[in-house]
């Protein structure tokens, strides 16, 4: 599938890394007081998301991959409705592993965006999009070892629960206290500890349940139709 | 009648983003209070029932942050009380109240954003800028009801041929997993079929046109002008530091000059624009009705 280049996306692709990011950083460092770290980090996250999404528009990701990604997004949104233990991250990891790094990021970011229509949009939405997107992207980059070793996959599931919690805590601390002091961050990590454990264990459990059936089905689709 | 909610999606999105952004950049309690006041009044007037859950959350966060900050933060020069060798300072309390107001204002702006900007609005905006992403999102949203229907269908069929039962809890869990597995196979296969038929009908060849479901009217132009004027002025004042407040070690308010009051007026206008706009529409409706 060929996508014609659009001037807007070209501007985004060239303008953000070359102009917008350095200017935001320079402005943030020189002009703003320390309590605006949260805003500058939010801006940078938004820019990174824009850049990545413009890249997805530019490259040919393939109609089949796009539709499989949207199926995974729908499954993850439904999964987020389960009480307490949620298979969202597990599904994003599987999508990244079998559909590629780019689609993994897409599934993570769009799951956060669309499911927040049900759970409430807020300043945390870009961070959730980024955190889940990065987890999917990493799973896609490490696809080969993760596919070969089940143990590694479960380990990545546990780790991604902890990573997600840590990334979101950076945001919590920045938003509430203005600066990222080690004490406040440690306190936030401690208060979030039960949730971190729930995330990590539910990722582990759902990967244990889903990795084999979903993996087999996707491998079959890959073999039968080619992606 | 919700005139503000019927505006062009780009105008509403810009207006609410500008309010949220200026609240994030602002460190002055009066400006933040004005922004919060405008949005809160509009939410109360138009979306009281839909935003019921937001009130508790936003005001709870305000209280929590205002009370937590002095307990965590030891900066500040004016001690109020000493609890267990921990000094609670006036400046930390003031900073906490400011951060709480900021959080509440951003939360209300976001709540209003999710009420006014429905999925159709967002998809409309994305269709212009990122057509592939818009397609992925709208397909994902379309799969939600479809999958529920398919799940019920598969479950009934499996129950009827006796492959699953729902007598005990373990039966129900294994049955659910079996149905989920079948649902997944069905969805993936069907997805490939959809992709093939899309490509067969020429998806991805050449430029795609976009239907104009939201025309840009005179009202949109007026709202856009007002938003850009007030928002630009306010952001300009905030970014150049006219309204900067120092909290630590001693509280020093922004200098009360023409620029400051200008920024205050812009913040008031920006956050009360929806109410003014709806008022105008109400008046127009009233005039039209009495003439008939």
Short mmCIF file of C-alpha atoms in Angstrom, two decimals:
data_model
loop_
_atom_site.label_atom_id
_atom_site.label_comp_id
_atom_site.label_asym_id
_atom_site.label_seq_id
_atom_site.Cartn_x
_atom_site.Cartn_y
_atom_site.Cartn_z
CA UNK A 1 0.00 0.00 0.00
CA UNK A 2 1.39 3.37 -0.98
CA UNK A 3 0.57 6.52 0.91
CA UNK A 4 1.12 9.86 -0.78
CA UNK A 5 3.28 12.27 1.21
CA UNK A 6 1.33 15.15 2.63
CA UNK A 7 2.92 18.54 3.33
CA UNK A 8 1.57 18.60 6.91
CA UNK A 9 3.22 15.29 7.79
CA UNK A 10 6.49 16.37 6.18
CA UNK A 11 6.45 19.51 8.31
CA UNK A 12 5.77 17.40 11.42
CA UNK A 13 8.52 14.93 10.60
CA UNK A 14 11.16 17.54 9.99
CA UNK A 15 9.92 20.36 12.19
CA UNK A 16 9.44 18.53 15.47
CA UNK A 17 12.92 17.01 15.96
CA UNK A 18 14.78 19.93 14.42
CA UNK A 19 12.78 22.88 15.72
CA UNK A 20 10.02 22.21 18.20
CA UNK A 21 11.89 19.93 20.64
CA UNK A 22 15.07 22.03 20.99
CA UNK A 23 13.04 25.25 21.20
CA UNK A 24 10.79 23.82 23.92
CA UNK A 25 13.83 22.65 25.88
CA UNK A 26 15.66 25.96 25.48
CA UNK A 27 12.60 27.92 26.48
CA UNK A 28 11.93 25.63 29.44
CA UNK A 29 15.50 25.88 30.71
CA UNK A 30 15.94 29.61 30.26
CA UNK A 31 12.52 31.09 30.94
CA UNK A 32 10.49 28.91 33.25
CA UNK A 33 10.75 28.40 36.97
CA UNK A 34 11.44 24.97 38.36
CA UNK A 35 7.77 24.22 39.02
CA UNK A 36 7.08 23.95 35.31
CA UNK A 37 8.92 20.69 34.74
CA UNK A 38 5.53 18.98 34.51
CA UNK A 39 4.43 21.24 31.66
CA UNK A 40 7.66 20.92 29.71
CA UNK A 41 7.65 17.13 30.09
CA UNK A 42 4.00 17.04 29.00
CA UNK A 43 4.89 19.14 25.94
CA UNK A 44 7.83 16.91 25.02
CA UNK A 45 5.66 13.79 25.42
CA UNK A 46 3.01 15.29 23.17
CA UNK A 47 5.65 16.16 20.56
CA UNK A 48 7.13 12.65 20.68
CA UNK A 49 3.66 11.14 20.19
CA UNK A 50 2.99 13.47 17.25
CA UNK A 51 6.30 12.57 15.66
CA UNK A 52 5.67 8.86 15.98
CA UNK A 53 2.12 9.06 14.66
CA UNK A 54 3.30 11.13 11.68
CA UNK A 55 5.87 8.40 11.01
CA UNK A 56 3.14 5.76 11.04
CA UNK A 57 1.16 7.81 8.53
CA UNK A 58 4.19 8.13 6.28
CA UNK A 59 5.35 4.54 6.19
CA UNK A 60 3.34 1.73 4.68
CA UNK A 61 2.32 -0.38 7.66
CA UNK A 62 0.03 -2.56 5.50
CA UNK A 63 -3.74 -2.89 5.50
CA UNK A 64 -3.66 -6.30 7.20
CA UNK A 65 -1.44 -5.15 10.00
CA UNK A 66 -3.64 -2.08 10.50
CA UNK A 67 -6.77 -4.19 10.88
CA UNK A 68 -5.11 -6.70 13.21
CA UNK A 69 -3.87 -3.75 15.28
CA UNK A 70 -7.40 -2.38 15.54
CA UNK A 71 -8.64 -5.81 16.68
CA UNK A 72 -6.02 -5.78 19.44
CA UNK A 73 -6.99 -2.23 20.42
CA UNK A 74 -10.64 -3.32 20.73
CA UNK A 75 -9.65 -6.39 22.80
CA UNK A 76 -7.50 -4.27 25.11
CA UNK A 77 -10.29 -1.71 25.60
CA UNK A 78 -12.69 -4.53 26.50
CA UNK A 79 -9.99 -5.97 28.77
CA UNK A 80 -9.70 -2.69 30.63
CA UNK A 81 -13.31 -3.11 31.78
CA UNK A 82 -12.39 -6.18 33.90
CA UNK A 83 -12.21 -5.44 37.62
CA UNK A 84 -8.73 -4.96 39.23
CA UNK A 85 -6.69 -7.47 37.13
CA UNK A 86 -6.50 -6.15 33.58
CA UNK A 87 -5.02 -7.88 30.51
CA UNK A 88 -4.29 -4.55 28.75
CA UNK A 89 -0.48 -4.62 29.00
CA UNK A 90 -0.34 -8.34 28.20
CA UNK A 91 -2.34 -7.79 25.01
CA UNK A 92 -0.15 -4.80 24.04
CA UNK A 93 3.00 -6.89 24.56
CA UNK A 94 1.59 -9.70 22.41
CA UNK A 95 0.60 -7.22 19.70
CA UNK A 96 4.10 -5.75 19.72
CA UNK A 97 5.67 -9.22 19.55
CA UNK A 98 3.68 -10.51 16.61
CA UNK A 99 2.72 -7.39 14.64
CA UNK A 100 6.00 -5.50 14.94
CA UNK A 101 7.34 -2.61 17.02
CA UNK A 102 5.46 0.10 15.18
CA UNK A 103 2.10 -1.61 15.54
CA UNK A 104 2.93 -2.31 19.19
CA UNK A 105 3.35 1.40 19.83
CA UNK A 106 0.18 2.13 17.88
CA UNK A 107 -1.84 -0.42 19.87
CA UNK A 108 -0.52 0.89 23.21
CA UNK A 109 -1.05 4.56 22.44
CA UNK A 110 -4.49 4.19 20.88
CA UNK A 111 -5.73 1.86 23.63
CA UNK A 112 -4.92 4.55 26.19
CA UNK A 113 -6.52 7.30 24.10
CA UNK A 114 -9.74 5.45 23.24
CA UNK A 115 -10.31 3.72 26.58
CA UNK A 116 -9.91 7.07 28.34
CA UNK A 117 -13.13 8.12 26.63
CA UNK A 118 -14.72 5.64 29.05
CA UNK A 119 -12.45 6.30 32.04
CA UNK A 120 -11.99 10.05 31.71
CA UNK A 121 -9.48 12.05 29.70
CA UNK A 122 -7.01 14.16 31.61
CA UNK A 123 -3.47 15.50 31.58
CA UNK A 124 -2.38 11.91 32.25
CA UNK A 125 -3.65 10.70 28.85
CA UNK A 126 -0.45 11.54 26.87
CA UNK A 127 1.62 9.85 29.57
CA UNK A 128 -0.47 6.70 29.50
CA UNK A 129 -0.31 6.70 25.71
CA UNK A 130 3.45 7.07 25.88
CA UNK A 131 4.00 4.48 28.62
CA UNK A 132 1.86 1.78 27.00
CA UNK A 133 3.22 2.67 23.57
CA UNK A 134 6.81 2.28 24.77
CA UNK A 135 6.00 -1.10 26.35
CA UNK A 136 4.56 -2.29 23.03
CA UNK A 137 7.50 -0.84 21.11
CA UNK A 138 10.05 -2.59 23.36
CA UNK A 139 8.18 -5.88 22.99
CA UNK A 140 8.34 -5.43 19.24
CA UNK A 141 12.06 -4.67 19.26
CA UNK A 142 12.79 -7.74 21.43
CA UNK A 143 10.32 -9.90 19.47
CA UNK A 144 12.75 -12.67 18.55
CA UNK A 145 14.09 -13.56 22.01
CA UNK A 146 10.61 -13.11 23.52
CA UNK A 147 9.09 -15.50 21.00
CA UNK A 148 11.77 -18.11 21.58
CA UNK A 149 11.82 -18.13 25.37
CA UNK A 150 8.59 -18.26 27.38
CA UNK A 151 10.51 -17.50 30.57
CA UNK A 152 11.86 -14.27 29.11
CA UNK A 153 8.34 -13.28 28.07
CA UNK A 154 6.97 -13.77 31.60
CA UNK A 155 9.93 -11.81 32.95
CA UNK A 156 9.19 -8.99 30.52
CA UNK A 157 5.54 -9.06 31.65
CA UNK A 158 6.55 -8.64 35.31
CA UNK A 159 9.07 -5.93 34.42
CA UNK A 160 6.60 -4.02 32.27
CA UNK A 161 4.12 -3.83 35.17
CA UNK A 162 6.83 -2.26 37.32
CA UNK A 163 7.99 0.02 34.50
CA UNK A 164 4.46 1.25 33.82
CA UNK A 165 3.96 2.12 37.47
CA UNK A 166 7.34 3.88 37.65
CA UNK A 167 6.66 5.94 34.53
CA UNK A 168 3.25 7.02 35.79
CA UNK A 169 4.70 7.89 39.22
CA UNK A 170 7.15 10.31 37.64
CA UNK A 171 4.12 12.09 36.27
CA UNK A 172 2.19 12.00 39.59
CA UNK A 173 5.10 13.51 41.50
CA UNK A 174 5.81 16.18 38.88
CA UNK A 175 2.18 17.20 38.70
CA UNK A 176 1.61 17.42 42.46
CA UNK A 177 4.88 18.83 43.71
CA UNK A 178 6.27 20.67 40.71
CA UNK A 179 9.73 19.10 40.95
CA UNK A 180 10.99 15.55 40.98
CA UNK A 181 12.59 15.26 44.39
CA UNK A 182 13.96 11.79 45.28
CA UNK A 183 12.01 11.75 48.56
CA UNK A 184 8.65 12.46 46.97
CA UNK A 185 9.34 9.95 44.19
CA UNK A 186 10.25 7.26 46.72
CA UNK A 187 7.07 8.02 48.67
CA UNK A 188 4.95 7.85 45.52
CA UNK A 189 6.56 4.53 44.55
CA UNK A 190 5.84 3.18 48.04
CA UNK A 191 2.18 4.27 48.05
CA UNK A 192 1.74 2.77 44.57
CA UNK A 193 3.42 -0.49 45.59
CA UNK A 194 0.21 -2.55 45.90
CA UNK A 195 -0.88 -1.38 42.44
CA UNK A 196 2.55 -2.10 41.00
CA UNK A 197 2.30 -5.63 42.34
CA UNK A 198 -1.21 -6.03 40.89
CA UNK A 199 -0.02 -4.76 37.48
CA UNK A 200 3.03 -7.02 37.41
CA UNK A 201 1.17 -10.12 38.60
CA UNK A 202 -1.80 -9.59 36.28
CA UNK A 203 0.58 -9.14 33.32
CA UNK A 204 2.30 -12.36 34.34
CA UNK A 205 -0.98 -14.22 34.78
CA UNK A 206 -2.53 -13.05 31.54
CA UNK A 207 0.64 -13.77 29.56
CA UNK A 208 0.61 -17.26 31.10
CA UNK A 209 -2.99 -17.70 29.93
CA UNK A 210 -2.92 -15.88 26.60
CA UNK A 211 0.60 -16.17 25.22
CA UNK A 212 0.18 -19.66 23.82
CA UNK A 213 -3.31 -19.42 22.22
CA UNK A 214 -2.86 -15.90 20.83
CA UNK A 215 0.69 -16.67 19.71
CA UNK A 216 -0.40 -19.83 17.90
CA UNK A 217 -3.28 -18.07 16.17
CA UNK A 218 -1.14 -15.13 15.06
CA UNK A 219 1.66 -17.44 13.91
CA UNK A 220 -0.93 -19.35 11.90
CA UNK A 221 -2.29 -16.15 10.33
CA UNK A 222 1.27 -15.09 9.56
CA UNK A 223 1.99 -18.42 7.85
CA UNK A 224 -1.31 -18.64 5.99
CA UNK A 225 -1.66 -15.08 4.70
CA UNK A 226 1.64 -13.37 5.36
CA UNK A 227 1.68 -9.98 7.10
CA UNK B 1 -29.79 23.46 23.28
CA UNK B 2 -26.03 23.27 23.44
CA UNK B 3 -24.65 25.85 21.09
CA UNK B 4 -21.08 25.55 22.37
CA UNK B 5 -21.16 21.78 21.87
CA UNK B 6 -22.30 22.20 18.26
CA UNK B 7 -19.40 24.37 17.15
CA UNK B 8 -16.77 23.20 14.68
CA UNK B 9 -14.61 20.53 16.42
CA UNK B 10 -11.36 22.38 15.72
CA UNK B 11 -12.65 25.56 17.41
CA UNK B 12 -13.86 23.76 20.56
CA UNK B 13 -10.67 21.71 20.76
CA UNK B 14 -8.48 24.82 20.46
CA UNK B 15 -10.53 26.69 23.07
CA UNK B 16 -10.37 23.91 25.67
CA UNK B 17 -6.70 23.17 24.98
CA UNK B 18 -5.86 26.85 25.42
CA UNK B 19 -7.71 26.92 28.77
CA UNK B 20 -5.93 23.76 29.97
CA UNK B 21 -2.54 25.01 28.74
CA UNK B 22 -2.88 28.44 30.34
CA UNK B 23 -3.95 26.80 33.62
CA UNK B 24 -0.82 24.63 33.48
CA UNK B 25 1.44 27.62 32.90
CA UNK B 26 -0.24 29.85 35.46
CA UNK B 27 1.08 30.18 38.99
CA UNK B 28 -1.25 32.92 40.17
CA UNK B 29 -4.16 31.99 42.40
CA UNK B 30 -6.52 34.74 41.18
CA UNK B 31 -6.08 33.83 37.49
CA UNK B 32 -6.43 30.12 38.23
CA UNK B 33 -9.54 30.76 40.32
CA UNK B 34 -11.06 32.75 37.44
CA UNK B 35 -10.30 30.00 34.91
CA UNK B 36 -11.71 27.33 37.24
CA UNK B 37 -14.77 29.48 38.00
CA UNK B 38 -15.72 29.93 34.34
CA UNK B 39 -15.37 26.28 33.40
CA UNK B 40 -17.03 25.06 36.60
CA UNK B 41 -20.05 27.35 36.08
CA UNK B 42 -20.46 26.15 32.49
CA UNK B 43 -20.22 22.50 33.52
CA UNK B 44 -22.81 23.10 36.26
CA UNK B 45 -25.15 24.88 33.82
CA UNK B 46 -24.98 22.46 30.90
CA UNK B 47 -23.42 19.14 31.87
CA UNK B 48 -24.37 18.77 35.53
CA UNK B 49 -25.53 15.16 35.32
CA UNK B 50 -22.93 13.92 32.85
CA UNK B 51 -20.04 15.29 34.94
CA UNK B 52 -21.35 14.09 38.31
CA UNK B 53 -18.30 11.92 39.02
CA UNK B 54 -15.87 14.73 38.17
CA UNK B 55 -16.99 17.05 40.98
CA UNK B 56 -15.97 14.70 43.79
CA UNK B 57 -12.68 13.88 42.08
CA UNK B 58 -11.68 17.45 41.20
CA UNK B 59 -12.54 19.06 44.54
CA UNK B 60 -11.13 16.04 46.39
CA UNK B 61 -7.85 16.42 44.51
CA UNK B 62 -7.82 20.13 45.30
CA UNK B 63 -8.18 19.44 49.04
CA UNK B 64 -5.71 16.56 48.96
CA UNK B 65 -2.97 18.50 47.18
CA UNK B 66 -3.54 21.62 49.29
CA UNK B 67 -3.18 19.58 52.49
CA UNK B 68 -0.43 17.20 51.34
CA UNK B 69 1.99 19.79 50.00
CA UNK B 70 2.68 21.50 53.36
CA UNK B 71 3.19 18.06 54.93
CA UNK B 72 5.80 17.07 52.33
CA UNK B 73 7.40 20.36 51.50
CA UNK B 74 9.64 22.02 54.08
CA UNK B 75 10.54 25.08 52.02
CA UNK B 76 9.19 28.45 53.03
CA UNK B 77 10.16 30.97 55.68
CA UNK B 78 6.96 31.45 57.72
CA UNK B 79 6.33 28.53 60.10
CA UNK B 80 2.71 27.95 61.06
CA UNK B 81 2.87 24.87 63.29
CA UNK B 82 5.44 22.24 64.16
CA UNK B 83 4.16 18.66 64.05
CA UNK B 84 6.59 16.02 65.29
CA UNK B 85 9.68 18.08 64.36
CA UNK B 86 8.14 18.78 60.95
CA UNK B 87 7.60 22.46 60.12
CA UNK B 88 4.40 23.36 58.29
CA UNK B 89 4.97 26.63 56.46
CA UNK B 90 2.55 29.22 55.12
CA UNK B 91 4.29 29.30 51.73
CA UNK B 92 3.95 25.54 51.25
CA UNK B 93 0.25 25.83 52.07
CA UNK B 94 -0.16 28.64 49.54
CA UNK B 95 1.70 26.64 46.90
CA UNK B 96 -0.49 23.63 47.69
CA UNK B 97 -3.68 25.67 47.22
CA UNK B 98 -2.33 27.01 43.90
CA UNK B 99 -1.40 23.52 42.67
CA UNK B 100 -4.82 22.23 43.76
CA UNK B 101 -6.62 25.02 41.88
CA UNK B 102 -4.50 24.27 38.83
CA UNK B 103 -5.32 20.57 38.98
CA UNK B 104 -9.04 21.22 39.42
CA UNK B 105 -9.10 23.69 36.50
CA UNK B 106 -7.30 21.24 34.18
CA UNK B 107 -9.55 18.39 35.31
CA UNK B 108 -12.69 20.40 34.60
CA UNK B 109 -11.33 21.46 31.20
CA UNK B 110 -10.64 17.81 30.41
CA UNK B 111 -14.07 16.72 31.65
CA UNK B 112 -15.72 19.32 29.45
CA UNK B 113 -13.46 18.21 26.59
CA UNK B 114 -14.68 14.62 26.84
CA UNK B 115 -18.31 15.80 27.02
CA UNK B 116 -18.16 18.23 24.10
CA UNK B 117 -15.62 16.48 21.88
CA UNK B 118 -17.29 13.15 21.21
CA UNK B 119 -15.56 10.34 19.36
CA UNK B 120 -17.09 11.59 16.10
CA UNK B 121 -15.51 15.01 16.59
CA UNK B 122 -12.09 13.51 17.30
CA UNK B 123 -12.31 11.15 14.33
CA UNK B 124 -13.37 14.06 12.13
CA UNK B 125 -10.27 16.02 13.14
CA UNK B 126 -8.02 12.98 12.69
CA UNK B 127 -9.46 12.17 9.28
CA UNK B 128 -7.97 15.37 7.96
CA UNK B 129 -4.54 15.13 9.54
CA UNK B 130 -3.89 11.41 10.02
CA UNK B 131 -6.25 9.33 7.85
CA UNK B 132 -4.67 5.93 8.63
CA UNK B 133 -4.85 6.48 12.37
CA UNK B 134 -8.45 7.63 12.10
CA UNK B 135 -9.27 4.45 10.21
CA UNK B 136 -7.60 2.27 12.87
CA UNK B 137 -9.48 4.09 15.64
CA UNK B 138 -12.87 3.94 13.98
CA UNK B 139 -12.38 0.25 13.19
CA UNK B 140 -11.39 -0.45 16.81
CA UNK B 141 -14.52 1.36 18.02
CA UNK B 142 -16.63 -0.57 15.54
CA UNK B 143 -15.19 -3.87 16.82
CA UNK B 144 -16.41 -3.20 20.39
CA UNK B 145 -20.15 -3.86 19.81
CA UNK B 146 -19.36 -6.41 17.08
CA UNK B 147 -17.24 -8.51 19.42
CA UNK B 148 -19.89 -8.40 22.14
CA UNK B 149 -22.45 -9.70 19.68
CA UNK B 150 -20.12 -12.41 18.38
CA UNK B 151 -19.23 -13.44 21.96
CA UNK B 152 -22.91 -13.97 22.81
CA UNK B 153 -23.44 -15.89 19.56
CA UNK B 154 -20.48 -18.23 20.14
CA UNK B 155 -21.49 -18.79 23.76
CA UNK B 156 -25.01 -19.79 22.84
CA UNK B 157 -23.79 -22.17 20.14
CA UNK B 158 -21.23 -23.76 22.46
CA UNK B 159 -23.82 -24.12 25.23
CA UNK B 160 -26.27 -25.70 22.82
CA UNK B 161 -23.85 -28.38 21.61
CA UNK B 162 -22.76 -29.07 25.18
CA UNK B 163 -19.11 -28.02 24.84
CA UNK B 164 -19.30 -25.62 27.79
CA UNK B 165 -21.55 -25.31 30.82
CA UNK B 166 -22.03 -22.64 33.47
CA UNK B 167 -22.73 -24.74 36.54
CA UNK B 168 -19.65 -24.09 38.68
CA UNK B 169 -17.22 -21.21 38.77
CA UNK B 170 -14.44 -23.28 37.19
CA UNK B 171 -16.80 -24.33 34.40
CA UNK B 172 -17.61 -20.71 33.74
CA UNK B 173 -13.96 -19.62 33.62
CA UNK B 174 -12.86 -22.45 31.29
CA UNK B 175 -15.96 -21.88 29.16
CA UNK B 176 -15.20 -18.16 28.98
CA UNK B 177 -11.64 -18.86 27.87
CA UNK B 178 -12.86 -21.29 25.20
CA UNK B 179 -15.36 -18.76 23.87
CA UNK B 180 -12.68 -16.04 23.92
CA UNK B 181 -10.32 -18.27 21.97
CA UNK B 182 -12.96 -18.94 19.30
CA UNK B 183 -13.84 -15.23 19.19
CA UNK B 184 -10.18 -14.37 18.60
CA UNK B 185 -9.80 -16.83 15.73
CA UNK B 186 -12.98 -15.56 14.15
CA UNK B 187 -11.98 -11.90 14.51
CA UNK B 188 -8.47 -12.41 13.13
CA UNK B 189 -9.66 -14.42 10.13
CA UNK B 190 -12.41 -11.93 9.46
CA UNK B 191 -9.92 -9.08 9.80
CA UNK B 192 -7.78 -10.56 7.03
CA UNK B 193 -10.89 -10.95 4.86
CA UNK B 194 -11.76 -7.29 5.50
CA UNK B 195 -8.25 -6.22 4.58
CA UNK B 196 -8.32 -8.24 1.37
CA UNK B 197 -11.67 -6.82 0.33
CA UNK B 198 -10.52 -3.26 1.15
CA UNK B 199 -7.46 -3.66 -1.03
CA UNK B 200 -9.54 -5.25 -3.77
CA UNK B 201 -11.74 -2.16 -3.77
CA UNK B 202 -8.78 0.14 -4.15
CA UNK B 203 -7.90 1.20 -0.59
CA UNK B 204 -4.52 2.92 -0.49
CA UNK B 205 -4.46 3.91 -4.15
CA UNK B 206 -4.29 7.61 -4.74
CA UNK B 207 -5.69 10.41 -2.64
CA UNK B 208 -8.76 9.94 -0.48
CA UNK B 209 -11.41 12.61 -0.16
CA UNK B 210 -13.00 13.56 3.15
CA UNK B 211 -16.67 14.35 3.75
CA UNK B 212 -17.30 17.75 5.34
CA UNK B 213 -19.67 16.85 8.14
CA UNK B 214 -18.99 19.99 10.16
CA UNK B 215 -19.13 23.14 8.01
CA UNK B 216 -17.27 26.20 9.26
CA UNK B 217 -19.91 28.86 9.93
CA UNK B 218 -19.94 32.53 10.94
CA UNK B 219 -20.45 31.55 14.61
CA UNK B 220 -17.35 29.37 14.45
CA UNK B 221 -15.40 32.32 13.07
CA UNK B 222 -16.55 34.58 15.91
CA UNK B 223 -15.70 31.98 18.54
CA UNK B 224 -12.32 31.30 16.94
CA UNK B 225 -11.53 35.02 16.87
CA UNK B 226 -12.46 35.46 20.53
CA UNK B 227 -10.49 32.38 21.56
CA UNK B 228 -7.37 33.39 19.66
CA UNK B 229 -7.50 36.96 20.96
CA UNK B 230 -8.05 36.12 24.65
CA UNK B 231 -5.98 32.95 24.63
CA UNK B 232 -3.09 34.56 22.78
CA UNK B 233 -3.03 37.56 25.09
CA UNK B 234 -3.19 35.36 28.21
CA UNK B 235 -0.53 32.93 27.00
CA UNK B 236 1.69 35.84 26.00
CA UNK B 237 1.39 37.39 29.48
CA UNK B 238 2.00 34.01 31.17
CA UNK B 239 5.03 33.09 29.06
CA UNK B 240 6.74 36.46 29.42
CA UNK B 241 6.44 36.17 33.19
CA UNK B 242 4.15 39.14 33.86
CA UNK B 243 2.02 37.00 36.20
CA UNK B 244 4.79 34.91 37.75
CA UNK B 245 4.46 34.40 41.49
CA UNK B 246 7.36 33.40 43.73
CA UNK B 247 6.41 30.98 46.51
CA UNK B 248 9.69 29.97 48.14
CA UNK B 249 11.27 31.10 50.37
CA UNK B 250 8.90 34.08 50.69
CA UNK B 251 5.57 34.54 48.94
CA UNK B 252 5.78 37.42 46.47
CA UNK B 253 2.67 38.09 44.39
CA UNK B 254 2.85 39.34 40.82
CA UNK B 255 3.01 43.10 40.44
CA UNK B 256 -0.50 44.52 40.02
CA UNK B 257 -0.11 46.58 36.84
CA UNK B 258 -1.98 47.04 33.56
CA UNK B 259 -0.50 43.85 32.11
CA UNK B 260 -1.62 41.82 35.09
CA UNK B 261 -5.19 43.12 34.97
CA UNK B 262 -5.21 42.60 31.19
CA UNK B 263 -4.24 38.97 31.68
CA UNK B 264 -6.94 38.62 34.33
CA UNK B 265 -9.60 40.04 31.98
CA UNK B 266 -8.41 37.72 29.19
CA UNK B 267 -8.60 34.71 31.51
CA UNK B 268 -12.12 35.70 32.56
CA UNK B 269 -13.28 36.19 28.98
CA UNK B 270 -11.64 32.98 27.79
CA UNK B 271 -13.23 30.81 30.47
CA UNK B 272 -16.65 32.52 30.33
CA UNK B 273 -16.81 32.47 26.48
CA UNK B 274 -18.95 29.27 26.40
CA UNK B 275 -21.50 30.84 28.76
CA UNK B 276 -21.58 34.08 26.76
CA UNK B 277 -21.95 32.13 23.53
CA UNK B 278 -24.80 30.00 24.85
CA UNK B 279 -26.44 33.15 26.24
CA UNK B 280 -26.28 34.73 22.79
CA UNK B 281 -27.88 31.62 21.28
CA UNK B 282 -30.58 31.63 23.93
CA UNK B 283 -31.35 35.28 23.20
CA UNK B 284 -31.50 34.57 19.46
CA UNK B 285 -33.87 31.68 20.06
CA UNK B 286 -36.01 33.83 22.31
CA UNK B 287 -36.26 36.56 19.63
CA UNK B 288 -37.10 34.07 16.91
CA UNK B 289 -39.80 32.47 19.01
CA UNK B 290 -41.56 35.68 19.96
CA UNK B 291 -41.67 36.80 16.33
CA UNK B 292 -43.41 33.72 15.03
#
